[in-house]
Amino acid sequence: MKTEKEKIHFTDKYLLNPTNPISVNLIGGGGTGSKVLTALMEINESLIALGHAGLQVRLWDDDIITTANLGRQRFFECETGLYKSVALINRINRCIGTNWKAETQKFEKDNLGRIPEEARAIITITCVDNVQARFEVAEILKIVSYRRSYHNHPKYWLDFGNSQHTGQVILSTIGKIEQPKSEKYETIGNLPFVTDEFGELLKQSEQEDNTPSCSLAEALQHQDLFINSSLTQMGCSLLWNLFRRGMTEYKGFFHNLKDYRTHPIKVA
């Protein structure tokens, strides 16, 4: 009887042995994004210790820190009134001596439909709080992927999304990633965009009330205290394994913190 091969996605080879730090666009610096940035710092330091070139991160967020952001997000009272992106990136740069960048604007086309040059990165990570923003990011990534160049050619999109107690992390490829020949595995070079594969589910799950919270207590009515941290650790572990193992049999997961269940999504 013929045994079905396990499906595996092998990491793009440039990520494993790059000549320069891997460019990363992190979109959103709130409850999840602020914690993902810390995880990226840990990944960067670990990669460098292993002889890798590390990461070069650019954080996009046009929000200003308010008292409602304190506690659940990684901000302090002395930072209120500052841009989230600037406060977070300055803290990381002072901590580990990096030259990561902050953008105090949204990741979007301008009024003339032009895409910022900085929109091109090898890895894009989204931690946005609405579905429309995901579809806009997807549109931009599809456009920049057609403008081929060796430097900073987009490869992966990692999307984080959550409601009060549940969330998901989905890994997508931006175009097809060349796969090695394998007798042991069935290699999968294309992982569909979250907006293509789960677009209808995202639209159905979007909360109707997206108004900003005025206090931490009010914010906790929308998102539980540890849902962002829980998603961050598991989602960034998926990213870390792309670098460390050079392959993954999973492209994400659905997570329910209320009853402590996680459902992995296999590469298919």
Short mmCIF file of N, CA, C and O in Angstrom, two decimals, residues 5-136:
data_model
loop_
_atom_site.label_atom_id
_atom_site.label_comp_id
_atom_site.label_asym_id
_atom_site.label_seq_id
_atom_site.Cartn_x
_atom_site.Cartn_y
_atom_site.Cartn_z
N LYS A 5 2.86 10.86 1.57
CA LYS A 5 3.96 11.62 2.13
C LYS A 5 3.44 12.78 2.99
O LYS A 5 2.41 13.37 2.70
N GLU A 6 4.20 13.10 4.03
CA GLU A 6 3.87 14.25 4.85
C GLU A 6 4.16 15.53 4.07
O GLU A 6 5.18 15.65 3.39
N LYS A 7 3.24 16.49 4.16
CA LYS A 7 3.41 17.75 3.46
C LYS A 7 4.24 18.73 4.30
O LYS A 7 3.96 18.93 5.48
N ILE A 8 5.24 19.31 3.66
CA ILE A 8 6.19 20.18 4.35
C ILE A 8 6.46 21.42 3.49
O ILE A 8 6.53 21.33 2.27
N HIS A 9 6.61 22.54 4.15
CA HIS A 9 7.10 23.73 3.46
C HIS A 9 8.53 23.98 3.93
O HIS A 9 8.79 24.10 5.12
N PHE A 10 9.45 24.04 2.98
CA PHE A 10 10.84 24.37 3.30
C PHE A 10 11.05 25.88 3.19
O PHE A 10 10.62 26.51 2.22
N THR A 11 11.73 26.43 4.18
CA THR A 11 11.99 27.87 4.24
C THR A 11 12.78 28.33 3.02
O THR A 11 13.68 27.63 2.56
N ASP A 12 12.43 29.52 2.51
CA ASP A 12 13.20 30.11 1.43
C ASP A 12 14.67 30.15 1.83
O ASP A 12 15.02 30.59 2.93
N LYS A 13 15.54 29.70 0.95
CA LYS A 13 16.95 29.50 1.30
C LYS A 13 17.66 30.79 1.70
O LYS A 13 18.62 30.76 2.48
N TYR A 14 17.20 31.94 1.17
CA TYR A 14 17.87 33.19 1.52
C TYR A 14 17.70 33.52 3.00
O TYR A 14 18.58 34.12 3.62
N LEU A 15 16.57 33.14 3.60
CA LEU A 15 16.37 33.43 5.02
C LEU A 15 17.36 32.68 5.90
O LEU A 15 17.67 33.13 7.00
N LEU A 16 17.84 31.55 5.42
CA LEU A 16 18.71 30.72 6.24
C LEU A 16 20.16 31.18 6.23
O LEU A 16 20.88 31.00 7.21
N ASN A 17 20.58 31.80 5.15
CA ASN A 17 21.97 32.24 5.04
C ASN A 17 22.05 33.56 4.28
O ASN A 17 22.61 33.62 3.19
N PRO A 18 21.50 34.64 4.84
CA PRO A 18 21.45 35.90 4.12
C PRO A 18 22.77 36.67 4.18
O PRO A 18 23.57 36.49 5.10
N THR A 19 22.98 37.51 3.20
CA THR A 19 24.18 38.37 3.20
C THR A 19 23.96 39.61 4.06
O THR A 19 24.92 40.23 4.51
N ASN A 20 22.70 39.98 4.27
CA ASN A 20 22.34 41.14 5.09
C ASN A 20 21.20 40.76 6.03
O ASN A 20 20.54 39.74 5.83
N PRO A 21 20.97 41.56 7.09
CA PRO A 21 19.83 41.27 7.97
C PRO A 21 18.53 41.17 7.18
O PRO A 21 18.31 41.89 6.22
N ILE A 22 17.66 40.26 7.61
CA ILE A 22 16.37 40.05 6.96
C ILE A 22 15.45 41.22 7.29
O ILE A 22 15.18 41.51 8.46
N SER A 23 14.94 41.89 6.26
CA SER A 23 14.05 43.02 6.47
C SER A 23 12.66 42.53 6.89
O SER A 23 12.11 41.60 6.31
N VAL A 24 12.11 43.19 7.92
CA VAL A 24 10.80 42.82 8.46
C VAL A 24 9.96 44.08 8.60
O VAL A 24 10.40 45.06 9.21
N ASN A 25 8.76 44.08 8.05
CA ASN A 25 7.77 45.13 8.30
C ASN A 25 6.79 44.60 9.33
O ASN A 25 6.07 43.63 9.06
N LEU A 26 6.76 45.22 10.50
CA LEU A 26 5.79 44.88 11.54
C LEU A 26 4.72 45.96 11.52
O LEU A 26 5.01 47.14 11.77
N ILE A 27 3.50 45.58 11.22
CA ILE A 27 2.40 46.54 11.06
C ILE A 27 1.48 46.44 12.27
O ILE A 27 0.78 45.44 12.46
N GLY A 28 1.50 47.47 13.10
CA GLY A 28 0.69 47.51 14.31
C GLY A 28 1.56 47.33 15.55
O GLY A 28 2.29 46.35 15.66
N GLY A 29 1.46 48.29 16.47
CA GLY A 29 2.27 48.23 17.69
C GLY A 29 1.43 48.25 18.95
O GLY A 29 1.85 48.78 19.98
N GLY A 30 0.23 47.66 18.89
CA GLY A 30 -0.68 47.66 20.03
C GLY A 30 -0.52 46.45 20.92
O GLY A 30 0.59 46.01 21.22
N GLY A 31 -1.65 45.86 21.32
CA GLY A 31 -1.63 44.76 22.27
C GLY A 31 -0.81 43.58 21.82
O GLY A 31 -0.06 42.99 22.59
N THR A 32 -0.93 43.20 20.55
CA THR A 32 -0.13 42.09 20.02
C THR A 32 1.19 42.60 19.45
O THR A 32 2.25 42.04 19.73
N GLY A 33 1.14 43.66 18.66
CA GLY A 33 2.34 44.14 17.99
C GLY A 33 3.46 44.54 18.93
O GLY A 33 4.64 44.28 18.65
N SER A 34 3.13 45.16 20.06
CA SER A 34 4.16 45.56 21.01
C SER A 34 4.87 44.35 21.59
O SER A 34 6.07 44.40 21.89
N LYS A 35 4.15 43.24 21.73
CA LYS A 35 4.75 42.02 22.25
C LYS A 35 5.50 41.26 21.16
O LYS A 35 6.54 40.64 21.43
N VAL A 36 4.99 41.30 19.93
CA VAL A 36 5.69 40.68 18.81
C VAL A 36 7.04 41.35 18.60
O VAL A 36 8.04 40.69 18.31
N LEU A 37 7.10 42.67 18.78
CA LEU A 37 8.37 43.38 18.62
C LEU A 37 9.41 42.86 19.61
O LEU A 37 10.57 42.66 19.27
N THR A 38 8.99 42.62 20.85
CA THR A 38 9.91 42.06 21.85
C THR A 38 10.37 40.67 21.42
O THR A 38 11.55 40.33 21.56
N ALA A 39 9.46 39.86 20.89
CA ALA A 39 9.83 38.53 20.41
C ALA A 39 10.81 38.61 19.24
O ALA A 39 11.73 37.80 19.13
N LEU A 40 10.61 39.59 18.36
CA LEU A 40 11.54 39.77 17.24
C LEU A 40 12.93 40.15 17.74
O LEU A 40 13.94 39.75 17.17
N MET A 41 12.98 40.93 18.81
CA MET A 41 14.26 41.24 19.43
C MET A 41 14.96 39.97 19.91
O MET A 41 16.17 39.78 19.69
N GLU A 42 14.20 39.08 20.52
CA GLU A 42 14.76 37.82 21.02
C GLU A 42 15.22 36.94 19.86
O GLU A 42 16.29 36.31 19.93
N ILE A 43 14.43 36.89 18.79
CA ILE A 43 14.82 36.11 17.61
C ILE A 43 16.09 36.69 17.00
O ILE A 43 17.01 35.96 16.63
N ASN A 44 16.14 38.02 16.91
CA ASN A 44 17.32 38.68 16.33
C ASN A 44 18.58 38.34 17.10
O ASN A 44 19.61 37.96 16.51
N GLU A 45 18.52 38.47 18.40
CA GLU A 45 19.71 38.20 19.23
C GLU A 45 20.12 36.73 19.14
O GLU A 45 21.31 36.41 19.11
N SER A 46 19.14 35.85 19.07
CA SER A 46 19.44 34.42 18.98
C SER A 46 20.05 34.06 17.63
O SER A 46 21.00 33.27 17.55
N LEU A 47 19.52 34.64 16.56
CA LEU A 47 20.06 34.38 15.23
C LEU A 47 21.51 34.85 15.12
O LEU A 47 22.37 34.15 14.58
N ILE A 48 21.77 36.04 15.63
CA ILE A 48 23.13 36.58 15.58
C ILE A 48 24.10 35.69 16.35
O ILE A 48 25.23 35.44 15.92
N ALA A 49 23.64 35.18 17.49
CA ALA A 49 24.49 34.29 18.28
C ALA A 49 24.81 33.00 17.54
O ALA A 49 25.85 32.37 17.80
N LEU A 50 23.94 32.63 16.59
CA LEU A 50 24.14 31.42 15.80
C LEU A 50 24.87 31.70 14.48
O LEU A 50 24.98 30.82 13.63
N GLY A 51 25.36 32.94 14.31
CA GLY A 51 26.13 33.28 13.12
C GLY A 51 25.31 33.81 11.97
O GLY A 51 25.81 33.96 10.85
N HIS A 52 24.03 34.09 12.21
CA HIS A 52 23.12 34.61 11.19
C HIS A 52 23.22 36.14 11.18
O HIS A 52 23.66 36.77 12.15
N ALA A 53 22.80 36.77 10.08
CA ALA A 53 22.86 38.23 9.97
C ALA A 53 21.79 38.94 10.80
O ALA A 53 21.87 40.16 11.01
N GLY A 54 20.76 38.22 11.27
CA GLY A 54 19.74 38.82 12.10
C GLY A 54 18.63 39.49 11.33
O GLY A 54 18.41 39.21 10.15
N LEU A 55 17.93 40.41 11.99
CA LEU A 55 16.75 41.07 11.44
C LEU A 55 16.94 42.58 11.39
O LEU A 55 17.66 43.16 12.21
N GLN A 56 16.26 43.21 10.45
CA GLN A 56 16.15 44.68 10.39
C GLN A 56 14.67 45.00 10.35
O GLN A 56 14.01 44.77 9.34
N VAL A 57 14.14 45.53 11.45
CA VAL A 57 12.70 45.68 11.62
C VAL A 57 12.28 47.14 11.43
O VAL A 57 12.96 48.07 11.88
N ARG A 58 11.14 47.31 10.78
CA ARG A 58 10.49 48.62 10.64
C ARG A 58 9.07 48.48 11.18
O ARG A 58 8.29 47.67 10.68
N LEU A 59 8.73 49.28 12.19
CA LEU A 59 7.42 49.21 12.83
C LEU A 59 6.53 50.34 12.33
O LEU A 59 6.91 51.52 12.39
N TRP A 60 5.35 49.97 11.85
CA TRP A 60 4.38 50.93 11.32
C TRP A 60 3.21 51.08 12.29
O TRP A 60 2.50 50.12 12.57
N ASP A 61 3.00 52.29 12.81
CA ASP A 61 1.83 52.56 13.65
C ASP A 61 1.69 54.07 13.81
O ASP A 61 2.64 54.74 14.21
N ASP A 62 0.51 54.59 13.51
CA ASP A 62 0.29 56.04 13.62
C ASP A 62 -0.46 56.41 14.88
O ASP A 62 -0.85 57.57 15.06
N ASP A 63 -0.68 55.45 15.79
CA ASP A 63 -1.42 55.73 17.02
C ASP A 63 -0.54 56.40 18.07
O ASP A 63 0.67 56.17 18.15
N ILE A 64 -1.20 57.19 18.92
CA ILE A 64 -0.56 57.84 20.05
C ILE A 64 -0.88 57.05 21.33
O ILE A 64 -2.00 56.56 21.50
N ILE A 65 0.08 56.93 22.22
CA ILE A 65 -0.11 56.19 23.47
C ILE A 65 -1.03 56.97 24.40
O ILE A 65 -0.82 58.16 24.66
N THR A 66 -2.07 56.29 24.92
CA THR A 66 -2.98 56.87 25.90
C THR A 66 -2.97 56.02 27.17
O THR A 66 -2.40 54.92 27.19
N THR A 67 -3.62 56.49 28.20
CA THR A 67 -3.67 55.74 29.46
C THR A 67 -4.37 54.39 29.28
O THR A 67 -4.11 53.45 30.03
N ALA A 68 -5.28 54.29 28.30
CA ALA A 68 -5.97 53.02 28.05
C ALA A 68 -5.02 51.94 27.56
O ALA A 68 -5.33 50.74 27.64
N ASN A 69 -3.86 52.35 27.03
CA ASN A 69 -2.89 51.38 26.51
C ASN A 69 -1.97 50.83 27.59
O ASN A 69 -1.26 49.85 27.35
N LEU A 70 -1.96 51.42 28.76
CA LEU A 70 -1.05 50.99 29.82
C LEU A 70 -1.55 49.69 30.43
O LEU A 70 -2.75 49.49 30.61
N GLY A 71 -0.63 48.79 30.76
CA GLY A 71 -1.00 47.53 31.40
C GLY A 71 -1.12 46.39 30.43
O GLY A 71 -0.37 45.42 30.50
N ARG A 72 -2.07 46.47 29.48
CA ARG A 72 -2.27 45.37 28.53
C ARG A 72 -1.27 45.44 27.39
O ARG A 72 -0.90 44.42 26.81
N GLN A 73 -0.84 46.65 27.04
CA GLN A 73 0.17 46.84 26.00
C GLN A 73 1.49 47.23 26.65
O GLN A 73 1.52 47.64 27.81
N ARG A 74 2.59 47.13 25.91
CA ARG A 74 3.90 47.34 26.51
C ARG A 74 4.30 48.82 26.52
O ARG A 74 5.24 49.24 25.87
N PHE A 75 3.53 49.60 27.28
CA PHE A 75 3.81 51.02 27.41
C PHE A 75 3.74 51.43 28.88
O PHE A 75 3.14 50.75 29.70
N PHE A 76 4.37 52.59 29.17
CA PHE A 76 4.46 53.09 30.54
C PHE A 76 3.89 54.51 30.60
O PHE A 76 3.81 55.21 29.58
N GLU A 77 3.54 54.94 31.79
CA GLU A 77 2.88 56.23 31.96
C GLU A 77 3.71 57.38 31.40
O GLU A 77 3.17 58.33 30.82
N CYS A 78 5.03 57.30 31.54
CA CYS A 78 5.89 58.37 31.04
C CYS A 78 5.91 58.46 29.51
O CYS A 78 6.40 59.45 28.95
N GLU A 79 5.35 57.45 28.83
CA GLU A 79 5.34 57.44 27.37
C GLU A 79 4.02 57.93 26.78
O GLU A 79 3.89 58.01 25.56
N THR A 80 3.04 58.25 27.61
CA THR A 80 1.76 58.73 27.08
C THR A 80 1.98 60.01 26.28
O THR A 80 2.76 60.88 26.66
N GLY A 81 1.30 60.07 25.14
CA GLY A 81 1.46 61.22 24.25
C GLY A 81 2.45 61.00 23.14
O GLY A 81 2.48 61.76 22.17
N LEU A 82 3.26 59.96 23.25
CA LEU A 82 4.23 59.63 22.20
C LEU A 82 3.59 58.69 21.17
O LEU A 82 2.60 58.01 21.46
N TYR A 83 4.16 58.65 19.99
CA TYR A 83 3.75 57.63 19.01
C TYR A 83 4.17 56.25 19.53
O TYR A 83 5.28 56.08 20.05
N LYS A 84 3.27 55.27 19.37
CA LYS A 84 3.59 53.91 19.79
C LYS A 84 4.85 53.39 19.09
O LYS A 84 5.73 52.80 19.73
N SER A 85 4.92 53.61 17.79
CA SER A 85 6.05 53.09 17.02
C SER A 85 7.37 53.68 17.49
O SER A 85 8.37 52.97 17.64
N VAL A 86 7.39 54.98 17.76
CA VAL A 86 8.62 55.65 18.18
C VAL A 86 9.05 55.17 19.57
O VAL A 86 10.22 54.87 19.80
N ALA A 87 8.10 55.10 20.50
CA ALA A 87 8.43 54.67 21.87
C ALA A 87 9.00 53.25 21.88
O ALA A 87 10.00 52.97 22.53
N LEU A 88 8.35 52.35 21.13
CA LEU A 88 8.79 50.94 21.13
C LEU A 88 10.14 50.77 20.45
O LEU A 88 11.03 50.08 20.97
N ILE A 89 10.32 51.41 19.28
CA ILE A 89 11.58 51.24 18.55
C ILE A 89 12.74 51.89 19.30
O ILE A 89 13.84 51.31 19.36
N ASN A 90 12.52 53.06 19.88
CA ASN A 90 13.59 53.70 20.66
C ASN A 90 14.03 52.81 21.82
O ASN A 90 15.22 52.70 22.13
N ARG A 91 13.05 52.16 22.46
CA ARG A 91 13.37 51.29 23.59
C ARG A 91 14.22 50.10 23.14
O ARG A 91 15.21 49.74 23.79
N ILE A 92 13.84 49.48 22.01
CA ILE A 92 14.60 48.33 21.49
C ILE A 92 16.00 48.75 21.08
O ILE A 92 16.99 48.09 21.42
N ASN A 93 16.10 49.86 20.37
CA ASN A 93 17.41 50.31 19.90
C ASN A 93 18.35 50.64 21.07
O ASN A 93 19.55 50.33 21.01
N ARG A 94 17.82 51.25 22.10
CA ARG A 94 18.65 51.54 23.28
C ARG A 94 19.05 50.26 24.00
O ARG A 94 20.15 50.16 24.56
N CYS A 95 18.17 49.28 23.97
CA CYS A 95 18.41 48.03 24.71
C CYS A 95 19.49 47.17 24.07
O CYS A 95 20.38 46.68 24.76
N ILE A 96 19.42 47.01 22.73
CA ILE A 96 20.34 46.05 22.09
C ILE A 96 21.21 46.68 21.01
O ILE A 96 21.94 45.98 20.31
N GLY A 97 21.14 48.02 20.85
CA GLY A 97 22.03 48.69 19.93
C GLY A 97 21.70 48.50 18.46
O GLY A 97 22.58 48.64 17.60
N THR A 98 20.45 48.21 18.16
CA THR A 98 20.03 48.05 16.76
C THR A 98 19.73 49.42 16.15
O THR A 98 19.73 50.44 16.83
N ASN A 99 19.44 49.40 14.86
CA ASN A 99 19.05 50.62 14.15
C ASN A 99 17.70 50.37 13.47
O ASN A 99 17.51 50.70 12.30
N TRP A 100 16.77 49.79 14.22
CA TRP A 100 15.44 49.53 13.70
C TRP A 100 14.69 50.85 13.53
O TRP A 100 15.02 51.86 14.16
N LYS A 101 13.68 50.87 12.67
CA LYS A 101 13.03 52.11 12.26
C LYS A 101 11.57 52.16 12.70
O LYS A 101 10.90 51.13 12.78
N ALA A 102 11.10 53.37 12.95
CA ALA A 102 9.70 53.60 13.30
C ALA A 102 9.04 54.44 12.22
O ALA A 102 9.63 55.42 11.74
N GLU A 103 7.83 54.05 11.83
CA GLU A 103 7.03 54.82 10.88
C GLU A 103 5.77 55.29 11.60
O GLU A 103 5.00 54.48 12.10
N THR A 104 5.58 56.61 11.66
CA THR A 104 4.41 57.17 12.35
C THR A 104 3.27 57.39 11.35
O THR A 104 2.62 58.44 11.34
N GLN A 105 3.05 56.42 10.52
CA GLN A 105 1.98 56.46 9.54
C GLN A 105 1.43 55.06 9.33
O GLN A 105 2.05 54.07 9.73
N LYS A 106 0.28 54.98 8.70
CA LYS A 106 -0.30 53.68 8.40
C LYS A 106 0.40 53.04 7.20
O LYS A 106 0.94 53.73 6.35
N PHE A 107 0.37 51.73 7.16
CA PHE A 107 0.91 50.97 6.04
C PHE A 107 -0.17 50.94 4.98
O PHE A 107 -1.05 50.08 4.98
N GLU A 108 -0.13 51.91 4.07
CA GLU A 108 -1.19 52.04 3.08
C GLU A 108 -0.72 52.86 1.89
O GLU A 108 0.33 53.51 1.94
N LYS A 109 -1.51 52.85 0.83
CA LYS A 109 -1.23 53.71 -0.33
C LYS A 109 -1.50 55.16 0.04
O LYS A 109 -2.33 55.45 0.91
N ASP A 110 -0.81 56.08 -0.64
CA ASP A 110 -1.09 57.48 -0.40
C ASP A 110 -2.31 57.91 -1.22
O ASP A 110 -2.96 57.08 -1.88
N ASN A 111 -2.64 59.19 -1.20
CA ASN A 111 -3.85 59.70 -1.87
C ASN A 111 -3.80 59.52 -3.38
O ASN A 111 -4.84 59.54 -4.05
N LEU A 112 -2.59 59.34 -3.92
CA LEU A 112 -2.44 59.15 -5.36
C LEU A 112 -2.30 57.67 -5.73
O LEU A 112 -2.03 57.33 -6.88
N GLY A 113 -2.48 56.80 -4.73
CA GLY A 113 -2.40 55.37 -4.99
C GLY A 113 -0.99 54.82 -5.02
O GLY A 113 -0.77 53.67 -5.42
N ARG A 114 -0.02 55.63 -4.59
CA ARG A 114 1.37 55.19 -4.60
C ARG A 114 1.69 54.40 -3.33
O ARG A 114 1.16 54.68 -2.26
N ILE A 115 2.59 53.44 -3.48
CA ILE A 115 3.00 52.60 -2.36
C ILE A 115 4.35 53.07 -1.84
O ILE A 115 5.28 53.28 -2.64
N PRO A 116 4.51 53.24 -0.52
CA PRO A 116 5.80 53.67 0.01
C PRO A 116 6.91 52.69 -0.36
O PRO A 116 6.70 51.47 -0.37
N GLU A 117 8.09 53.20 -0.64
CA GLU A 117 9.22 52.35 -0.96
C GLU A 117 9.53 51.39 0.19
O GLU A 117 9.96 50.26 -0.01
N GLU A 118 9.29 51.86 1.41
CA GLU A 118 9.58 51.05 2.60
C GLU A 118 8.60 49.88 2.77
O GLU A 118 8.75 49.06 3.67
N ALA A 119 7.56 49.82 1.92
CA ALA A 119 6.58 48.74 2.01
C ALA A 119 7.17 47.40 1.61
O ALA A 119 6.60 46.35 1.90
N ARG A 120 8.30 47.43 0.93
CA ARG A 120 8.93 46.19 0.49
C ARG A 120 9.81 45.63 1.63
O ARG A 120 10.71 46.31 2.12
N ALA A 121 9.52 44.42 2.04
CA ALA A 121 10.32 43.73 3.05
C ALA A 121 10.22 42.23 2.80
O ALA A 121 9.23 41.75 2.24
N ILE A 122 11.22 41.49 3.23
CA ILE A 122 11.22 40.04 3.01
C ILE A 122 10.11 39.37 3.82
O ILE A 122 9.44 38.46 3.34
N ILE A 123 9.90 39.86 5.04
CA ILE A 123 8.83 39.32 5.89
C ILE A 123 7.93 40.47 6.31
O ILE A 123 8.40 41.51 6.76
N THR A 124 6.62 40.28 6.17
CA THR A 124 5.63 41.23 6.67
C THR A 124 4.84 40.55 7.78
O THR A 124 4.39 39.42 7.63
N ILE A 125 4.69 41.25 8.90
CA ILE A 125 3.92 40.73 10.04
C ILE A 125 2.82 41.73 10.34
O ILE A 125 3.08 42.92 10.55
N THR A 126 1.57 41.28 10.34
CA THR A 126 0.45 42.16 10.64
C THR A 126 -0.16 41.84 11.99
O THR A 126 -0.46 40.69 12.30
N CYS A 127 -0.33 42.90 12.79
CA CYS A 127 -1.00 42.82 14.09
C CYS A 127 -2.03 43.94 14.12
O CYS A 127 -1.96 44.85 14.95
N VAL A 128 -2.95 43.90 13.17
CA VAL A 128 -3.93 44.97 13.01
C VAL A 128 -5.25 44.58 13.64
O VAL A 128 -5.52 43.40 13.87
N ASP A 129 -6.09 45.59 13.91
CA ASP A 129 -7.31 45.31 14.68
C ASP A 129 -8.58 45.34 13.85
O ASP A 129 -9.68 45.40 14.40
N ASN A 130 -8.44 45.33 12.51
CA ASN A 130 -9.66 45.24 11.70
C ASN A 130 -9.38 44.49 10.41
O ASN A 130 -8.24 44.43 9.94
N VAL A 131 -10.43 43.94 9.83
CA VAL A 131 -10.31 43.09 8.66
C VAL A 131 -9.93 43.90 7.42
O VAL A 131 -9.14 43.45 6.59
N GLN A 132 -10.47 45.10 7.29
CA GLN A 132 -10.19 45.92 6.10
C GLN A 132 -8.70 46.19 5.96
O GLN A 132 -8.15 46.17 4.86
N ALA A 133 -8.02 46.42 7.09
CA ALA A 133 -6.58 46.67 7.05
C ALA A 133 -5.84 45.47 6.49
O ALA A 133 -4.85 45.62 5.75
N ARG A 134 -6.30 44.25 6.80
CA ARG A 134 -5.66 43.05 6.27
C ARG A 134 -5.79 42.98 4.75
O ARG A 134 -4.84 42.62 4.06
N PHE A 135 -6.97 43.30 4.25
CA PHE A 135 -7.18 43.26 2.80
C PHE A 135 -6.34 44.32 2.09
O PHE A 135 -5.85 44.10 0.99
N GLU A 136 -6.15 45.47 2.73
CA GLU A 136 -5.31 46.51 2.15
C GLU A 136 -3.85 46.07 2.11
O GLU A 136 -3.14 46.30 1.13
#
